[in-house]
Amino acid sequence: MERRLRAVEDRIAGACRRAGRRREEVTLVVVTKTVGPEVAGWLHALGVRDLGESRPQELWRKRAVLPPDVRWNLIGHVQRNKIERTLPVHLIHSVDSLRLLEALNEHGTRVRTPVRVLLQVNVSREGAKQGFPVAEMPAVATRLADFGALRVAGLMTMAPLESDPERCRPVFAGLRELRDRLRPAMPSPHNLKELSMGMSNDFEVAIEEGATLVRLGSVILT
Ligand SMILES: *Cc1c(COP(=O)(O)O)cnc(C)c1O
């Protein structure tokens, strides 16, 4: 696992160089959904601090036993009845409805702690993919003015699984262009600095297109 992690680090550094970006602009989130708390603990021992889980229950289970300096990233669907027990986390990547934004904002208001989130956008328009349709995003951005207990920090998307990662490039470029279009209209305190895009299969292309967070599981863990 250590060797795989170092190899991924080299590939991230290479993609940053090709794109003329600094390595510090990209955060590696290791997705631990397929492994248990013990393996997640080994990652921590290797210096990894940003871990991602797609199911709240699995996040709770690992958080209970891992050191408190882990930055937990929730990358999958959050049911509203799990908000209470799941927060606080470092970042929720997968907010895909106004109802969920409202519920998170209510929670943030009640506990007087802002909730950091990304808006998941369905750029590829694959039927099964979750996320706001691109066309709805200007209206969603306007609504964010009502959500003072949220900090919308950016956008997230998933590209279709392709054997040639170059075919994902238009999806990643599309998310960046959407971000650039929405950015001037973002009501404070929100901003759209972060772009969470890129998985094991396509992260180098995503970094070349501006990813600030890559979510990697299998390339490190299997
Ligand atoms: C599982 C998962 C990942 C990691 O996928 P790999 O292909 O294993 O790197 C990234 N993002 C989301 C939303 C996931 O569910």
Tab-separated table of N, CA and C in Angstrom, residues 43-126:
chain	number	residue	atom	x	y	z
A	43	LEU	N	-3.202	3.910	6.663
A	43	LEU	CA	-3.067	5.117	5.827
A	43	LEU	C	-2.695	6.316	6.692
A	44	HIS	N	-3.358	6.407	7.832
A	44	HIS	CA	-3.046	7.507	8.749
A	44	HIS	C	-1.591	7.446	9.177
A	45	ALA	N	-1.124	6.239	9.464
A	45	ALA	CA	0.275	6.070	9.889
A	45	ALA	C	1.243	6.466	8.778
A	46	LEU	N	0.795	6.365	7.524
A	46	LEU	CA	1.635	6.772	6.387
A	46	LEU	C	1.529	8.272	6.111
A	47	GLY	N	0.748	8.964	6.917
A	47	GLY	CA	0.681	10.414	6.780
A	47	GLY	C	-0.559	10.938	6.086
A	48	VAL	N	-1.453	10.040	5.649
A	48	VAL	CA	-2.679	10.494	4.985
A	48	VAL	C	-3.634	11.057	6.039
A	49	ARG	N	-4.155	12.254	5.796
A	49	ARG	CA	-5.084	12.873	6.757
A	49	ARG	C	-6.472	13.086	6.174
A	50	ASP	N	-6.602	13.041	4.849
A	50	ASP	CA	-7.903	13.278	4.221
A	50	ASP	C	-8.485	11.946	3.756
A	51	LEU	N	-9.539	11.511	4.445
A	51	LEU	CA	-10.165	10.237	4.110
A	51	LEU	C	-11.597	10.477	3.659
A	52	GLY	N	-12.047	9.642	2.698
A	52	GLY	CA	-13.399	9.790	2.168
A	52	GLY	C	-14.206	8.530	2.376
A	53	GLU	N	-15.477	8.707	2.724
A	53	GLU	CA	-16.404	7.592	2.876
A	53	GLU	C	-17.682	7.938	2.140
A	54	SER	N	-18.320	6.913	1.536
A	54	SER	CA	-19.561	7.235	0.838
A	54	SER	C	-20.792	6.959	1.691
A	55	ARG	N	-20.671	6.156	2.754
A	55	ARG	CA	-21.849	5.890	3.591
A	55	ARG	C	-21.638	6.454	4.993
A	56	PRO	N	-22.612	7.221	5.476
A	56	PRO	CA	-22.462	7.810	6.805
A	56	PRO	C	-22.138	6.772	7.887
A	57	GLN	N	-22.832	5.622	7.866
A	57	GLN	CA	-22.598	4.629	8.928
A	57	GLN	C	-21.146	4.173	8.958
A	58	GLU	N	-20.564	4.049	7.764
A	58	GLU	CA	-19.183	3.577	7.681
A	58	GLU	C	-18.233	4.684	8.177
A	59	LEU	N	-18.575	5.913	7.899
A	59	LEU	CA	-17.786	7.044	8.417
A	59	LEU	C	-17.822	7.027	9.954
A	60	TRP	N	-19.025	6.820	10.526
A	60	TRP	CA	-19.123	6.803	11.991
A	60	TRP	C	-18.236	5.707	12.569
A	61	ARG	N	-18.306	4.526	11.924
A	61	ARG	CA	-17.580	3.369	12.452
A	61	ARG	C	-16.073	3.635	12.475
A	62	LYS	N	-15.564	4.224	11.414
A	62	LYS	CA	-14.120	4.470	11.355
A	62	LYS	C	-13.725	5.661	12.224
A	63	ARG	N	-14.552	6.684	12.217
A	63	ARG	CA	-14.226	7.872	13.003
A	63	ARG	C	-14.109	7.522	14.486
A	64	ALA	N	-14.899	6.529	14.918
A	64	ALA	CA	-14.878	6.146	16.338
A	64	ALA	C	-13.520	5.604	16.761
A	65	VAL	N	-12.760	5.063	15.824
A	65	VAL	CA	-11.502	4.418	16.210
A	65	VAL	C	-10.256	5.082	15.632
A	66	LEU	N	-10.396	5.970	14.654
A	66	LEU	CA	-9.207	6.623	14.090
A	66	LEU	C	-8.835	7.878	14.885
A	67	PRO	N	-7.589	8.320	14.767
A	67	PRO	CA	-7.181	9.528	15.495
A	67	PRO	C	-8.034	10.736	15.095
A	68	PRO	N	-8.153	11.699	16.001
A	68	PRO	CA	-9.057	12.831	15.767
A	68	PRO	C	-8.562	13.828	14.719
A	69	ASP	N	-7.321	13.690	14.239
A	69	ASP	CA	-6.855	14.673	13.249
A	69	ASP	C	-7.198	14.286	11.810
A	70	VAL	N	-7.959	13.203	11.629
A	70	VAL	CA	-8.409	12.870	10.273
A	70	VAL	C	-9.424	13.909	9.818
A	71	ARG	N	-9.265	14.367	8.569
A	71	ARG	CA	-10.279	15.240	7.966
A	71	ARG	C	-11.233	14.338	7.173
A	72	TRP	N	-12.463	14.187	7.684
A	72	TRP	CA	-13.426	13.268	7.067
A	72	TRP	C	-14.178	13.957	5.942
A	73	ASN	N	-14.205	13.282	4.802
A	73	ASN	CA	-14.919	13.766	3.629
A	73	ASN	C	-16.060	12.801	3.336
A	74	LEU	N	-17.279	13.297	3.313
A	74	LEU	CA	-18.409	12.446	2.951
A	74	LEU	C	-18.664	12.643	1.460
A	75	ILE	N	-18.546	11.543	0.690
A	75	ILE	CA	-18.600	11.677	-0.771
A	75	ILE	C	-19.839	11.031	-1.369
A	76	GLY	N	-20.707	10.455	-0.521
A	76	GLY	CA	-21.907	9.785	-1.040
A	76	GLY	C	-23.171	10.407	-0.481
A	77	HIS	N	-24.264	9.758	-0.774
A	77	HIS	CA	-25.573	10.300	-0.423
A	77	HIS	C	-25.748	10.419	1.095
A	78	VAL	N	-26.256	11.554	1.531
A	78	VAL	CA	-26.561	11.753	2.957
A	78	VAL	C	-28.075	11.841	3.111
A	79	GLN	N	-28.640	10.938	3.901
A	79	GLN	CA	-30.068	11.092	4.204
A	79	GLN	C	-30.212	12.134	5.295
A	80	ARG	N	-31.310	12.856	5.237
A	80	ARG	CA	-31.441	13.963	6.184
A	80	ARG	C	-31.481	13.481	7.636
A	81	ASN	N	-32.012	12.264	7.851
A	81	ASN	CA	-32.062	11.778	9.240
A	81	ASN	C	-30.692	11.326	9.769
A	82	LYS	N	-29.659	11.389	8.928
A	82	LYS	CA	-28.313	11.012	9.390
A	82	LYS	C	-27.433	12.240	9.627
A	83	ILE	N	-27.957	13.420	9.346
A	83	ILE	CA	-27.150	14.635	9.453
A	83	ILE	C	-26.617	14.821	10.867
A	84	GLU	N	-27.547	14.695	11.816
A	84	GLU	CA	-27.230	14.960	13.211
A	84	GLU	C	-26.005	14.169	13.675
A	85	ARG	N	-26.009	12.888	13.329
A	85	ARG	CA	-24.966	12.008	13.830
A	85	ARG	C	-23.683	12.112	13.003
A	86	THR	N	-23.796	12.601	11.788
A	86	THR	CA	-22.637	12.618	10.884
A	86	THR	C	-21.784	13.880	11.092
A	87	LEU	N	-22.438	15.012	11.328
A	87	LEU	CA	-21.686	16.255	11.491
A	87	LEU	C	-21.119	16.360	12.900
A	88	PRO	N	-20.000	17.055	13.090
A	88	PRO	CA	-19.268	17.770	12.057
A	88	PRO	C	-18.314	16.877	11.256
A	89	VAL	N	-18.189	17.180	9.969
A	89	VAL	CA	-17.135	16.584	9.141
A	89	VAL	C	-16.399	17.736	8.458
A	90	HIS	N	-15.263	17.410	7.849
A	90	HIS	CA	-14.467	18.436	7.185
A	90	HIS	C	-15.213	19.001	5.970
A	91	LEU	N	-15.802	18.077	5.153
A	91	LEU	CA	-16.436	18.520	3.909
A	91	LEU	C	-17.413	17.450	3.417
A	92	ILE	N	-18.602	17.892	3.018
A	92	ILE	CA	-19.557	16.998	2.343
A	92	ILE	C	-19.504	17.326	0.853
A	93	HIS	N	-19.102	16.336	0.036
A	93	HIS	CA	-18.888	16.587	-1.398
A	93	HIS	C	-20.163	16.452	-2.222
A	94	SER	N	-21.190	15.830	-1.669
A	94	SER	CA	-22.242	15.240	-2.493
A	94	SER	C	-23.618	15.813	-2.207
A	95	VAL	N	-23.728	17.123	-2.057
A	95	VAL	CA	-25.034	17.729	-1.804
A	95	VAL	C	-25.724	17.955	-3.148
A	96	ASP	N	-26.893	17.321	-3.309
A	96	ASP	CA	-27.495	17.299	-4.642
A	96	ASP	C	-28.969	17.693	-4.647
A	97	SER	N	-29.435	18.351	-3.581
A	97	SER	CA	-30.822	18.833	-3.607
A	97	SER	C	-30.968	20.048	-2.697
A	98	LEU	N	-31.962	20.867	-3.010
A	98	LEU	CA	-32.239	22.036	-2.162
A	98	LEU	C	-32.750	21.584	-0.800
A	99	ARG	N	-33.492	20.471	-0.772
A	99	ARG	CA	-33.974	19.954	0.520
A	99	ARG	C	-32.822	19.615	1.449
A	100	LEU	N	-31.790	19.024	0.880
A	100	LEU	CA	-30.630	18.681	1.713
A	100	LEU	C	-29.880	19.951	2.136
A	101	LEU	N	-29.751	20.912	1.217
A	101	LEU	CA	-29.123	22.192	1.592
A	101	LEU	C	-29.876	22.831	2.754
A	102	GLU	N	-31.210	22.809	2.668
A	102	GLU	CA	-32.033	23.403	3.727
A	102	GLU	C	-31.799	22.694	5.055
A	103	ALA	N	-31.786	21.366	5.002
A	103	ALA	CA	-31.626	20.600	6.245
A	103	ALA	C	-30.243	20.828	6.857
A	104	LEU	N	-29.222	20.900	6.014
A	104	LEU	CA	-27.865	21.143	6.529
A	104	LEU	C	-27.756	22.555	7.098
A	105	ASN	N	-28.421	23.489	6.445
A	105	ASN	CA	-28.393	24.863	6.936
A	105	ASN	C	-29.100	24.969	8.290
A	106	GLU	N	-30.199	24.235	8.430
A	106	GLU	CA	-30.901	24.226	9.721
A	106	GLU	C	-30.000	23.685	10.823
A	107	HIS	N	-29.301	22.593	10.484
A	107	HIS	CA	-28.398	22.008	11.475
A	107	HIS	C	-27.300	23.006	11.849
A	108	GLY	N	-26.691	23.601	10.824
A	108	GLY	CA	-25.613	24.557	11.068
A	108	GLY	C	-26.066	25.736	11.924
A	109	THR	N	-27.298	26.164	11.684
A	109	THR	CA	-27.855	27.279	12.458
A	109	THR	C	-28.015	26.856	13.916
A	110	ARG	N	-28.553	25.665	14.103
A	110	ARG	CA	-28.840	25.190	15.463
A	110	ARG	C	-27.562	25.008	16.276
A	111	VAL	N	-26.536	24.420	15.667
A	111	VAL	CA	-25.308	24.160	16.433
A	111	VAL	C	-24.316	25.327	16.318
A	112	ARG	N	-24.720	26.361	15.607
A	112	ARG	CA	-23.897	27.573	15.435
A	112	ARG	C	-22.519	27.260	14.876
A	113	THR	N	-22.472	26.316	13.957
A	113	THR	CA	-21.213	25.963	13.294
A	113	THR	C	-21.495	25.832	11.804
A	114	PRO	N	-20.817	26.606	10.980
A	114	PRO	CA	-21.069	26.503	9.544
A	114	PRO	C	-20.725	25.108	9.014
A	115	VAL	N	-21.515	24.658	8.052
A	115	VAL	CA	-21.313	23.338	7.448
A	115	VAL	C	-20.689	23.538	6.074
A	116	ARG	N	-19.513	22.942	5.853
A	116	ARG	CA	-18.821	23.083	4.559
A	116	ARG	C	-19.306	22.018	3.585
A	117	VAL	N	-19.734	22.457	2.427
A	117	VAL	CA	-20.270	21.516	1.445
A	117	VAL	C	-19.808	21.869	0.035
A	118	LEU	N	-19.891	20.867	-0.834
A	118	LEU	CA	-19.764	21.076	-2.274
A	118	LEU	C	-21.099	20.699	-2.907
A	119	LEU	N	-21.416	21.314	-4.020
A	119	LEU	CA	-22.626	20.960	-4.762
A	119	LEU	C	-22.245	19.960	-5.850
A	120	GLN	N	-22.919	18.804	-5.813
A	120	GLN	CA	-22.643	17.797	-6.841
A	120	GLN	C	-23.445	18.135	-8.093
A	121	VAL	N	-22.749	18.144	-9.227
A	121	VAL	CA	-23.381	18.526	-10.493
A	121	VAL	C	-23.280	17.359	-11.475
A	122	ASN	N	-24.369	17.120	-12.155
A	122	ASN	CA	-24.397	16.050	-13.160
A	122	ASN	C	-23.995	16.629	-14.513
A	123	VAL	N	-22.682	16.703	-14.733
A	123	VAL	CA	-22.187	17.313	-15.976
A	123	VAL	C	-22.319	16.351	-17.150
A	124	SER	N	-22.084	15.066	-16.900
A	124	SER	CA	-22.054	14.102	-18.006
A	124	SER	C	-23.455	13.736	-18.484
A	125	ARG	N	-24.459	14.036	-17.656
A	125	ARG	CA	-25.864	13.754	-17.951
A	125	ARG	C	-26.121	12.267	-18.189
A	126	GLU	N	-25.359	11.437	-17.518
A	126	GLU	CA	-25.675	10.010	-17.521
A	126	GLU	C	-26.884	9.813	-16.628
